[in-house]
Amino acid sequence: MTEVVIVSEIRVGLIGAGSIAQVAHIPNLKNLGVPIVAVADAVEERAKQIAQQHGIPHAYGDYRQLLKRDDVDAVIVSTPTSTHYPIVTAALKSGKHVLCEKPPAMNDREAEKMAELAEQQKLVLMYALQMRYRNDARAVKKLVEQGEFGEVYFGRALYIRRRGAPGGWFSRKELSGGGPLLDIGVHVIDLTWWLMGKPKPVSAAGFTFQKIGAKGLRLDRGWQPADVREKLEQEVVYDVEDYAGGFIRFENGAVLLFEVSWQINDKDRWGSTICGTKAGASLPPLELYTEVLGEQATVNLRVDEGNAYLEEIREFITCVKEGRKPLTDAYDGVTVMKMLTALYRSAEQGREVPIK
């Protein structure tokens, strides 16, 4: 990566003042003592309310007004997926470092263009793939790098919600790009791929179902986008998958299996598993599958998950200050989007497809 522009004190602007900004970004920016200069949201009243509530000096209904400010060094983008490409592109062109919520983009082409622009501008572009910042995940990664697992040749990523579709823009394909595969699948697939050593993907086979759809929406519980919580949604649109499953093959011969769902008649659970020639591991809870004195053994490690959102933001601010590449950098985002885009393409075509 080209050397990044270094900033001594980081002043942040928020683009998108919805649920994730309120629950994760604002509290943790405050915990780290990072000044929030301005907030922008397509619902201007929401931006003003959040600004007043958190002592943020400036609020806008148009993110372009925020990007004009010289006292904003970096932005956190927490908006519908369809807006990531135009907003991130505009932010980079205005000289701002960017932390963008997942998924990186609607497809791999958009992600690649954003990564190239960030490199040209010598700016940090980081994605909010916060599961890599969990303490238990980092513990497994350290063991992998120390060779404790031998050759890691298999991974399994799982994120099953029995009834957990967020509704709102998440279930509108034109705004989200897809359903649970892009929303929560991106987290466990990225985490497992990272633990496996980030091998180069070469092909993918996926399948999707939409059997429950809008009739299964339970908007009174679980994660809710701000428009749903504030009762701004006038019409329920649900044109994405309920469930996705499949596998990804890698150049080194390894395979990653996955299942993700918002709605299926199955047990709620999530986890990441990797298997190597010497040992394996899964989380949560963190367990190691190994041998002790020649006998099979399961070792339970008490590693607290920590605050992944806090560590994610700490990484972003540190990378901007030091001019270094983040753990969840722009080109990792490109590879993740290549895998997800290929899985959707495979599901449409009914066959395994190459990843280039």
mmCIF file of C-alpha atoms in Angstrom:
data_model
loop_
_atom_site.group_PDB
_atom_site.id
_atom_site.type_symbol
_atom_site.label_atom_id
_atom_site.label_comp_id
_atom_site.label_asym_id
_atom_site.label_seq_id
_atom_site.Cartn_x
_atom_site.Cartn_y
_atom_site.Cartn_z
ATOM 1 C CA MET A 1 0.000 0.000 0.000
ATOM 2 C CA THR A 2 1.194 3.516 -0.814
ATOM 3 C CA GLU A 3 2.332 5.554 2.197
ATOM 4 C CA VAL A 4 -0.680 7.113 3.912
ATOM 5 C CA VAL A 5 -1.080 10.760 4.883
ATOM 6 C CA ILE A 6 -0.486 11.097 8.659
ATOM 7 C CA VAL A 7 -2.709 13.307 10.842
ATOM 8 C CA SER A 8 -1.658 14.256 14.391
ATOM 9 C CA GLU A 9 -5.146 14.763 15.894
ATOM 10 C CA ILE A 10 -8.143 13.003 14.379
ATOM 11 C CA ARG A 11 -11.455 14.817 14.174
ATOM 12 C CA VAL A 12 -14.334 12.654 13.007
ATOM 13 C CA GLY A 13 -17.565 13.214 11.120
ATOM 14 C CA LEU A 14 -20.410 10.709 11.105
ATOM 15 C CA ILE A 15 -22.307 10.000 7.886
ATOM 16 C CA GLY A 16 -25.403 8.104 8.893
ATOM 17 C CA ALA A 17 -26.940 8.496 12.350
ATOM 18 C CA GLY A 18 -28.912 5.265 12.497
ATOM 19 C CA SER A 19 -28.811 2.330 14.877
ATOM 20 C CA ILE A 20 -25.175 1.218 14.470
ATOM 21 C CA ALA A 21 -23.891 4.782 14.798
ATOM 22 C CA GLN A 22 -25.907 5.269 17.976
ATOM 23 C CA VAL A 23 -25.172 1.892 19.568
ATOM 24 C CA ALA A 24 -21.542 1.326 18.563
ATOM 25 C CA HIS A 25 -19.734 4.252 16.951
ATOM 26 C CA ILE A 26 -20.682 7.268 19.041
ATOM 27 C CA PRO A 27 -20.203 5.603 22.471
ATOM 28 C CA ASN A 28 -16.831 4.154 21.523
ATOM 29 C CA LEU A 29 -15.535 7.331 19.909
ATOM 30 C CA LYS A 30 -16.384 9.024 23.195
ATOM 31 C CA ASN A 31 -14.663 6.244 25.173
ATOM 32 C CA LEU A 32 -11.497 6.904 23.180
ATOM 33 C CA GLY A 33 -11.771 10.686 23.534
ATOM 34 C CA VAL A 34 -12.072 11.235 19.775
ATOM 35 C CA PRO A 35 -13.801 14.536 18.943
ATOM 36 C CA ILE A 36 -16.945 14.209 16.794
ATOM 37 C CA VAL A 37 -17.218 17.439 14.826
ATOM 38 C CA ALA A 38 -20.342 16.821 12.745
ATOM 39 C CA VAL A 39 -23.049 14.327 11.877
ATOM 40 C CA ALA A 40 -25.053 13.988 8.663
ATOM 41 C CA ASP A 41 -28.118 11.889 7.956
ATOM 42 C CA ALA A 42 -30.641 11.774 5.134
ATOM 43 C CA VAL A 43 -33.255 12.375 7.869
ATOM 44 C CA GLU A 44 -32.011 15.798 8.959
ATOM 45 C CA GLU A 45 -34.132 15.858 12.100
ATOM 46 C CA ARG A 46 -32.441 12.648 13.230
ATOM 47 C CA ALA A 47 -29.010 14.203 12.686
ATOM 48 C CA LYS A 48 -30.011 17.260 14.706
ATOM 49 C CA GLN A 49 -31.421 15.140 17.518
ATOM 50 C CA ILE A 50 -28.287 12.985 17.745
ATOM 51 C CA ALA A 51 -26.080 16.069 17.622
ATOM 52 C CA GLN A 52 -27.973 17.670 20.478
ATOM 53 C CA GLN A 53 -28.013 14.462 22.519
ATOM 54 C CA HIS A 54 -24.260 13.896 22.218
ATOM 55 C CA GLY A 55 -22.926 17.452 22.080
ATOM 56 C CA ILE A 56 -21.894 17.271 18.428
ATOM 57 C CA PRO A 57 -21.463 20.857 17.133
ATOM 58 C CA HIS A 58 -22.832 20.496 13.594
ATOM 59 C CA ALA A 59 -25.667 18.533 11.977
ATOM 60 C CA TYR A 60 -26.612 18.207 8.302
ATOM 61 C CA GLY A 61 -29.226 16.558 6.110
ATOM 62 C CA ASP A 62 -26.709 16.226 3.268
ATOM 63 C CA TYR A 63 -23.385 14.427 3.741
ATOM 64 C CA ARG A 64 -21.770 16.621 1.090
ATOM 65 C CA GLN A 65 -22.052 19.597 3.434
ATOM 66 C CA LEU A 66 -20.138 17.640 6.079
ATOM 67 C CA LEU A 67 -17.421 16.704 3.579
ATOM 68 C CA LYS A 68 -16.788 20.394 2.862
ATOM 69 C CA ARG A 69 -15.572 20.943 6.416
ATOM 70 C CA ASP A 70 -11.809 21.400 6.802
ATOM 71 C CA ASP A 71 -11.984 20.399 10.468
ATOM 72 C CA VAL A 72 -13.108 16.840 9.635
ATOM 73 C CA ASP A 73 -10.155 14.497 9.047
ATOM 74 C CA ALA A 74 -12.014 11.196 8.883
ATOM 75 C CA VAL A 75 -15.559 9.935 8.476
ATOM 76 C CA ILE A 76 -17.475 6.851 9.570
ATOM 77 C CA VAL A 77 -20.035 5.803 6.964
ATOM 78 C CA SER A 78 -23.076 3.962 8.381
ATOM 79 C CA THR A 79 -25.635 4.152 5.590
ATOM 80 C CA PRO A 80 -27.507 1.673 3.341
ATOM 81 C CA THR A 81 -25.182 -0.451 1.223
ATOM 82 C CA SER A 82 -26.308 1.110 -2.063
ATOM 83 C CA THR A 83 -24.911 4.458 -0.868
ATOM 84 C CA HIS A 84 -21.468 3.203 0.187
ATOM 85 C CA TYR A 85 -19.833 3.636 -3.205
ATOM 86 C CA PRO A 86 -20.949 7.239 -3.886
ATOM 87 C CA ILE A 87 -20.389 8.395 -0.301
ATOM 88 C CA VAL A 88 -17.011 6.701 0.208
ATOM 89 C CA THR A 89 -15.829 7.916 -3.194
ATOM 90 C CA ALA A 90 -16.869 11.490 -2.404
ATOM 91 C CA ALA A 91 -15.213 11.309 1.024
ATOM 92 C CA LEU A 92 -11.915 10.048 -0.387
ATOM 93 C CA LYS A 93 -11.943 12.701 -3.113
ATOM 94 C CA SER A 94 -12.451 15.356 -0.425
ATOM 95 C CA GLY A 95 -9.361 14.084 1.431
ATOM 96 C CA LYS A 96 -11.081 12.241 4.280
ATOM 97 C CA HIS A 97 -10.000 8.900 5.725
ATOM 98 C CA VAL A 98 -12.919 6.450 5.824
ATOM 99 C CA LEU A 99 -14.231 3.719 8.090
ATOM 100 C CA CYS A 100 -17.175 2.191 6.221
ATOM 101 C CA GLU A 101 -19.752 -0.179 7.643
ATOM 102 C CA LYS A 102 -20.141 -3.654 6.192
ATOM 103 C CA PRO A 103 -20.742 -4.971 3.618
ATOM 104 C CA PRO A 104 -18.154 -2.929 1.716
ATOM 105 C CA ALA A 105 -20.300 -2.437 -1.375
ATOM 106 C CA MET A 106 -23.087 -3.780 -3.553
ATOM 107 C CA ASN A 107 -20.565 -5.859 -5.516
ATOM 108 C CA ASP A 108 -16.861 -6.489 -6.028
ATOM 109 C CA ARG A 109 -16.502 -3.916 -8.830
ATOM 110 C CA GLU A 110 -17.512 -1.071 -6.537
ATOM 111 C CA ALA A 111 -15.199 -2.328 -3.779
ATOM 112 C CA GLU A 112 -12.254 -2.502 -6.177
ATOM 113 C CA LYS A 113 -12.784 1.060 -7.404
ATOM 114 C CA MET A 114 -12.926 2.375 -3.839
ATOM 115 C CA ALA A 115 -9.741 0.525 -2.849
ATOM 116 C CA GLU A 116 -7.877 1.901 -5.868
ATOM 117 C CA LEU A 117 -9.053 5.443 -5.134
ATOM 118 C CA ALA A 118 -7.980 5.227 -1.469
ATOM 119 C CA GLU A 119 -4.545 4.087 -2.583
ATOM 120 C CA GLN A 120 -4.283 6.905 -5.120
ATOM 121 C CA GLN A 121 -5.342 9.467 -2.506
ATOM 122 C CA LYS A 122 -2.980 7.993 0.123
ATOM 123 C CA LEU A 123 -5.867 7.675 2.570
ATOM 124 C CA VAL A 124 -7.035 4.942 4.928
ATOM 125 C CA LEU A 125 -10.108 3.034 3.786
ATOM 126 C CA MET A 126 -11.137 0.485 6.403
ATOM 127 C CA TYR A 127 -14.211 -1.723 6.689
ATOM 128 C CA ALA A 128 -16.203 -2.474 9.842
ATOM 129 C CA LEU A 129 -15.607 -6.224 9.946
ATOM 130 C CA GLN A 130 -15.425 -6.092 13.702
ATOM 131 C CA MET A 131 -15.399 -9.815 14.476
ATOM 132 C CA ARG A 132 -11.666 -9.837 13.739
ATOM 133 C CA TYR A 133 -11.271 -7.512 16.726
ATOM 134 C CA ARG A 134 -12.766 -9.942 19.259
ATOM 135 C CA ASN A 135 -10.255 -11.121 21.854
ATOM 136 C CA ASP A 136 -11.134 -14.797 21.303
ATOM 137 C CA ALA A 137 -10.683 -14.449 17.535
ATOM 138 C CA ARG A 138 -7.313 -12.779 18.005
ATOM 139 C CA ALA A 139 -6.240 -15.577 20.354
ATOM 140 C CA VAL A 140 -7.030 -18.199 17.694
ATOM 141 C CA LYS A 141 -5.268 -16.139 15.029
ATOM 142 C CA LYS A 142 -2.125 -15.979 17.163
ATOM 143 C CA LEU A 143 -2.122 -19.752 17.574
ATOM 144 C CA VAL A 144 -2.586 -20.211 13.823
ATOM 145 C CA GLU A 145 0.370 -17.914 13.115
ATOM 146 C CA GLN A 146 2.482 -19.858 15.632
ATOM 147 C CA GLY A 147 1.798 -23.053 13.672
ATOM 148 C CA GLU A 148 -0.226 -24.747 16.429
ATOM 149 C CA PHE A 149 -2.861 -25.948 13.933
ATOM 150 C CA GLY A 150 -0.506 -27.187 11.229
ATOM 151 C CA GLU A 151 -1.982 -26.826 7.736
ATOM 152 C CA VAL A 152 -5.427 -25.214 8.045
ATOM 153 C CA TYR A 153 -7.474 -26.832 5.302
ATOM 154 C CA PHE A 154 -11.110 -26.486 6.386
ATOM 155 C CA GLY A 155 -13.357 -23.777 7.822
ATOM 156 C CA ARG A 156 -17.022 -23.525 8.756
ATOM 157 C CA ALA A 157 -18.925 -20.252 9.170
ATOM 158 C CA LEU A 158 -22.380 -20.249 10.703
ATOM 159 C CA TYR A 159 -24.854 -17.501 11.566
ATOM 160 C CA ILE A 160 -28.421 -18.775 11.982
ATOM 161 C CA ARG A 161 -31.312 -16.602 13.103
ATOM 162 C CA ARG A 162 -34.643 -18.373 13.417
ATOM 163 C CA ARG A 163 -36.530 -15.095 13.052
ATOM 164 C CA GLY A 164 -34.150 -12.165 12.782
ATOM 165 C CA ALA A 165 -34.751 -10.153 9.613
ATOM 166 C CA PRO A 166 -34.196 -6.451 10.375
ATOM 167 C CA GLY A 167 -36.716 -5.175 7.803
ATOM 168 C CA GLY A 168 -36.487 -1.617 6.525
ATOM 169 C CA TRP A 169 -33.814 -0.992 3.896
ATOM 170 C CA PHE A 170 -32.081 -4.272 4.804
ATOM 171 C CA SER A 171 -34.777 -6.318 3.062
ATOM 172 C CA ARG A 172 -34.933 -4.091 -0.062
ATOM 173 C CA LYS A 173 -32.486 -5.506 -2.597
ATOM 174 C CA GLU A 174 -32.061 -2.195 -4.426
ATOM 175 C CA LEU A 175 -30.752 -0.651 -1.180
ATOM 176 C CA SER A 176 -29.016 -3.589 0.523
ATOM 177 C CA GLY A 177 -27.761 -5.686 -2.388
ATOM 178 C CA GLY A 178 -28.922 -8.875 -0.673
ATOM 179 C CA GLY A 179 -30.191 -10.459 2.521
ATOM 180 C CA PRO A 180 -28.432 -12.335 5.328
ATOM 181 C CA LEU A 181 -25.476 -13.327 3.147
ATOM 182 C CA LEU A 182 -24.449 -9.667 2.832
ATOM 183 C CA ASP A 183 -25.704 -8.551 6.236
ATOM 184 C CA ILE A 184 -24.440 -11.171 8.704
ATOM 185 C CA GLY A 185 -22.779 -13.711 6.416
ATOM 186 C CA VAL A 186 -20.113 -11.129 5.610
ATOM 187 C CA HIS A 187 -19.051 -11.206 9.279
ATOM 188 C CA VAL A 188 -18.622 -14.951 9.776
ATOM 189 C CA ILE A 189 -17.242 -15.621 6.304
ATOM 190 C CA ASP A 190 -14.666 -12.848 6.731
ATOM 191 C CA LEU A 191 -13.758 -14.011 10.247
ATOM 192 C CA THR A 192 -13.291 -17.644 9.194
ATOM 193 C CA TRP A 193 -11.356 -16.723 6.032
ATOM 194 C CA TRP A 194 -9.057 -14.519 8.130
ATOM 195 C CA LEU A 195 -8.465 -17.280 10.697
ATOM 196 C CA MET A 196 -7.656 -19.658 7.833
ATOM 197 C CA GLY A 197 -4.857 -17.315 6.748
ATOM 198 C CA LYS A 198 -6.714 -15.417 4.000
ATOM 199 C CA PRO A 199 -6.070 -17.954 1.207
ATOM 200 C CA LYS A 200 -6.856 -16.832 -2.354
ATOM 201 C CA PRO A 201 -10.430 -17.800 -3.342
ATOM 202 C CA VAL A 202 -10.758 -19.521 -6.732
ATOM 203 C CA SER A 203 -14.387 -20.679 -6.930
ATOM 204 C CA ALA A 204 -17.677 -20.645 -5.065
ATOM 205 C CA ALA A 205 -20.929 -22.584 -4.959
ATOM 206 C CA GLY A 206 -23.966 -21.093 -3.265
ATOM 207 C CA PHE A 207 -27.708 -21.551 -2.940
ATOM 208 C CA THR A 208 -30.418 -19.364 -1.451
ATOM 209 C CA PHE A 209 -34.007 -19.747 -0.264
ATOM 210 C CA GLN A 210 -36.833 -17.300 0.287
ATOM 211 C CA LYS A 211 -39.573 -19.402 1.817
ATOM 212 C CA ILE A 212 -40.772 -17.247 4.723
ATOM 213 C CA GLY A 213 -40.198 -13.693 3.528
ATOM 214 C CA ALA A 214 -42.177 -10.699 4.745
ATOM 215 C CA LYS A 215 -44.719 -12.775 6.654
ATOM 216 C CA GLY A 216 -41.982 -13.788 9.090
ATOM 217 C CA LEU A 217 -40.843 -10.268 9.938
ATOM 218 C CA ARG A 218 -40.891 -9.523 13.672
ATOM 219 C CA LEU A 219 -40.122 -5.820 13.750
ATOM 220 C CA ASP A 220 -40.887 -5.548 17.458
ATOM 221 C CA ARG A 221 -37.701 -7.385 18.441
ATOM 222 C CA GLY A 222 -34.049 -7.854 17.514
ATOM 223 C CA TRP A 223 -31.909 -5.463 15.480
ATOM 224 C CA GLN A 224 -33.894 -2.609 13.941
ATOM 225 C CA PRO A 225 -32.757 0.011 11.437
ATOM 226 C CA ALA A 226 -33.586 3.546 12.520
ATOM 227 C CA ASP A 227 -36.351 3.971 9.932
ATOM 228 C CA VAL A 228 -38.190 0.971 11.381
ATOM 229 C CA ARG A 229 -37.618 1.992 14.989
ATOM 230 C CA GLU A 230 -38.814 5.523 14.267
ATOM 231 C CA LYS A 231 -41.796 4.184 12.278
ATOM 232 C CA LEU A 232 -40.775 6.015 9.102
ATOM 233 C CA GLU A 233 -41.277 2.943 6.879
ATOM 234 C CA GLN A 234 -44.514 3.303 4.923
ATOM 235 C CA GLU A 235 -44.294 0.025 3.020
ATOM 236 C CA VAL A 236 -42.693 -3.344 3.786
ATOM 237 C CA VAL A 237 -40.595 -4.654 0.905
ATOM 238 C CA TYR A 238 -38.885 -8.034 1.233
ATOM 239 C CA ASP A 239 -37.235 -9.175 -1.998
ATOM 240 C CA VAL A 240 -34.032 -10.791 -0.671
ATOM 241 C CA GLU A 241 -33.144 -14.293 0.508
ATOM 242 C CA ASP A 242 -34.079 -15.735 3.921
ATOM 243 C CA TYR A 243 -31.174 -18.191 3.902
ATOM 244 C CA ALA A 244 -27.929 -18.840 2.031
ATOM 245 C CA GLY A 245 -25.516 -21.743 2.136
ATOM 246 C CA GLY A 246 -22.601 -23.102 0.154
ATOM 247 C CA PHE A 247 -18.834 -23.272 0.021
ATOM 248 C CA ILE A 248 -15.747 -21.415 -1.199
ATOM 249 C CA ARG A 249 -12.671 -23.162 -2.606
ATOM 250 C CA PHE A 250 -9.190 -21.694 -2.240
ATOM 251 C CA GLU A 251 -6.016 -21.881 -4.284
ATOM 252 C CA ASN A 252 -4.217 -23.865 -1.547
ATOM 253 C CA GLY A 253 -6.896 -26.587 -1.614
ATOM 254 C CA ALA A 254 -8.728 -25.409 1.521
ATOM 255 C CA VAL A 255 -12.526 -25.140 1.642
ATOM 256 C CA LEU A 256 -14.835 -22.907 3.693
ATOM 257 C CA LEU A 257 -18.444 -24.074 4.262
ATOM 258 C CA PHE A 258 -21.092 -21.624 5.412
ATOM 259 C CA GLU A 259 -24.756 -21.258 6.380
ATOM 260 C CA VAL A 260 -26.472 -17.971 7.189
ATOM 261 C CA SER A 261 -30.099 -17.034 7.722
ATOM 262 C CA TRP A 262 -32.441 -14.346 8.907
ATOM 263 C CA GLN A 263 -35.422 -16.683 8.890
ATOM 264 C CA ILE A 264 -35.470 -20.482 9.031
ATOM 265 C CA ASN A 265 -37.102 -23.017 11.324
ATOM 266 C CA ASP A 266 -33.868 -23.931 13.073
ATOM 267 C CA LYS A 267 -32.016 -23.078 16.275
ATOM 268 C CA ASP A 268 -30.441 -19.628 16.749
ATOM 269 C CA ARG A 269 -26.654 -19.942 16.774
ATOM 270 C CA TRP A 270 -23.483 -18.569 15.272
ATOM 271 C CA GLY A 271 -19.850 -19.586 15.176
ATOM 272 C CA SER A 272 -16.592 -20.009 13.330
ATOM 273 C CA THR A 273 -14.588 -23.232 13.130
ATOM 274 C CA ILE A 274 -11.197 -23.982 11.593
ATOM 275 C CA CYS A 275 -9.521 -27.374 11.265
ATOM 276 C CA GLY A 276 -5.854 -28.090 10.639
ATOM 277 C CA THR A 277 -3.616 -31.135 10.432
ATOM 278 C CA LYS A 278 -2.480 -30.708 14.056
ATOM 279 C CA ALA A 279 -5.471 -29.100 15.807
ATOM 280 C CA GLY A 280 -8.755 -27.251 15.351
ATOM 281 C CA ALA A 281 -10.721 -24.520 17.089
ATOM 282 C CA SER A 282 -14.194 -23.024 17.283
ATOM 283 C CA LEU A 283 -15.768 -19.948 18.825
ATOM 284 C CA PRO A 284 -17.804 -18.895 20.706
ATOM 285 C CA PRO A 285 -17.099 -20.302 23.250
ATOM 286 C CA LEU A 286 -13.433 -20.717 22.441
ATOM 287 C CA GLU A 287 -12.481 -24.391 22.276
ATOM 288 C CA LEU A 288 -9.361 -26.097 20.950
ATOM 289 C CA TYR A 289 -9.486 -29.645 19.556
ATOM 290 C CA THR A 290 -6.052 -31.190 19.958
ATOM 291 C CA GLU A 291 -4.140 -34.102 21.505
ATOM 292 C CA VAL A 292 -2.607 -34.355 24.962
ATOM 293 C CA LEU A 293 -0.277 -37.283 25.726
ATOM 294 C CA GLY A 294 -1.448 -38.967 22.539
ATOM 295 C CA GLU A 295 -5.141 -38.727 23.451
ATOM 296 C CA GLN A 296 -7.850 -36.537 21.936
ATOM 297 C CA ALA A 297 -8.546 -33.501 24.076
ATOM 298 C CA THR A 298 -10.909 -30.542 24.031
ATOM 299 C CA VAL A 299 -9.427 -27.489 25.723
ATOM 300 C CA ASN A 300 -11.784 -24.736 26.875
ATOM 301 C CA LEU A 301 -10.013 -21.372 26.894
ATOM 302 C CA ARG A 302 -11.545 -18.594 28.951
ATOM 303 C CA VAL A 303 -10.961 -15.618 26.699
ATOM 304 C CA ASP A 304 -13.510 -12.838 26.956
ATOM 305 C CA GLU A 305 -14.682 -11.520 23.602
ATOM 306 C CA GLY A 306 -13.986 -7.937 24.703
ATOM 307 C CA ASN A 307 -15.441 -4.881 22.974
ATOM 308 C CA ALA A 308 -14.854 -5.471 19.274
ATOM 309 C CA TYR A 309 -16.485 -2.176 18.278
ATOM 310 C CA LEU A 310 -14.133 -0.240 20.547
ATOM 311 C CA GLU A 311 -11.068 -2.046 19.194
ATOM 312 C CA GLU A 312 -12.240 -1.531 15.620
ATOM 313 C CA ILE A 313 -12.467 2.224 16.123
ATOM 314 C CA ARG A 314 -9.168 2.262 18.019
ATOM 315 C CA GLU A 315 -7.568 0.537 15.007
ATOM 316 C CA PHE A 316 -9.033 3.083 12.597
ATOM 317 C CA ILE A 317 -7.884 6.106 14.586
ATOM 318 C CA THR A 318 -4.429 4.591 15.162
ATOM 319 C CA CYS A 319 -3.982 3.749 11.475
ATOM 320 C CA VAL A 320 -4.918 7.288 10.463
ATOM 321 C CA LYS A 321 -2.486 8.723 13.023
ATOM 322 C CA GLU A 322 0.379 6.384 12.134
ATOM 323 C CA GLY A 323 -0.289 6.088 8.426
ATOM 324 C CA ARG A 324 -0.396 2.310 8.449
ATOM 325 C CA LYS A 325 -2.584 -0.334 6.830
ATOM 326 C CA PRO A 326 -5.569 -1.426 8.974
ATOM 327 C CA LEU A 327 -6.340 -5.017 9.918
ATOM 328 C CA THR A 328 -9.561 -4.863 7.860
ATOM 329 C CA ASP A 329 -8.225 -2.903 4.914
ATOM 330 C CA ALA A 330 -9.734 -1.931 1.578
ATOM 331 C CA TYR A 331 -8.268 -4.811 -0.418
ATOM 332 C CA ASP A 332 -9.499 -7.393 2.089
ATOM 333 C CA GLY A 333 -12.889 -5.789 1.462
ATOM 334 C CA VAL A 334 -12.420 -6.394 -2.255
ATOM 335 C CA THR A 335 -11.673 -10.093 -1.728
ATOM 336 C CA VAL A 336 -14.630 -10.529 0.620
ATOM 337 C CA MET A 337 -16.923 -8.902 -1.944
ATOM 338 C CA LYS A 338 -15.506 -11.164 -4.695
ATOM 339 C CA MET A 339 -16.519 -14.174 -2.597
ATOM 340 C CA LEU A 340 -19.994 -12.847 -1.788
ATOM 341 C CA THR A 341 -20.671 -11.685 -5.356
ATOM 342 C CA ALA A 342 -19.601 -15.093 -6.692
ATOM 343 C CA LEU A 343 -21.887 -16.885 -4.225
ATOM 344 C CA TYR A 344 -24.903 -14.925 -5.441
ATOM 345 C CA ARG A 345 -23.901 -15.549 -9.048
ATOM 346 C CA SER A 346 -23.581 -19.264 -8.313
ATOM 347 C CA ALA A 347 -27.019 -19.355 -6.682
ATOM 348 C CA GLU A 348 -28.549 -17.696 -9.750
ATOM 349 C CA GLN A 349 -26.808 -20.048 -12.197
ATOM 350 C CA GLY A 350 -27.152 -23.223 -10.147
ATOM 351 C CA ARG A 351 -23.511 -24.206 -10.477
ATOM 352 C CA GLU A 352 -20.058 -23.596 -9.016
ATOM 353 C CA VAL A 353 -18.513 -20.461 -10.517
ATOM 354 C CA PRO A 354 -14.923 -19.183 -10.737
ATOM 355 C CA ILE A 355 -13.627 -16.237 -8.720
ATOM 356 C CA LYS A 356 -11.172 -14.091 -10.655
#
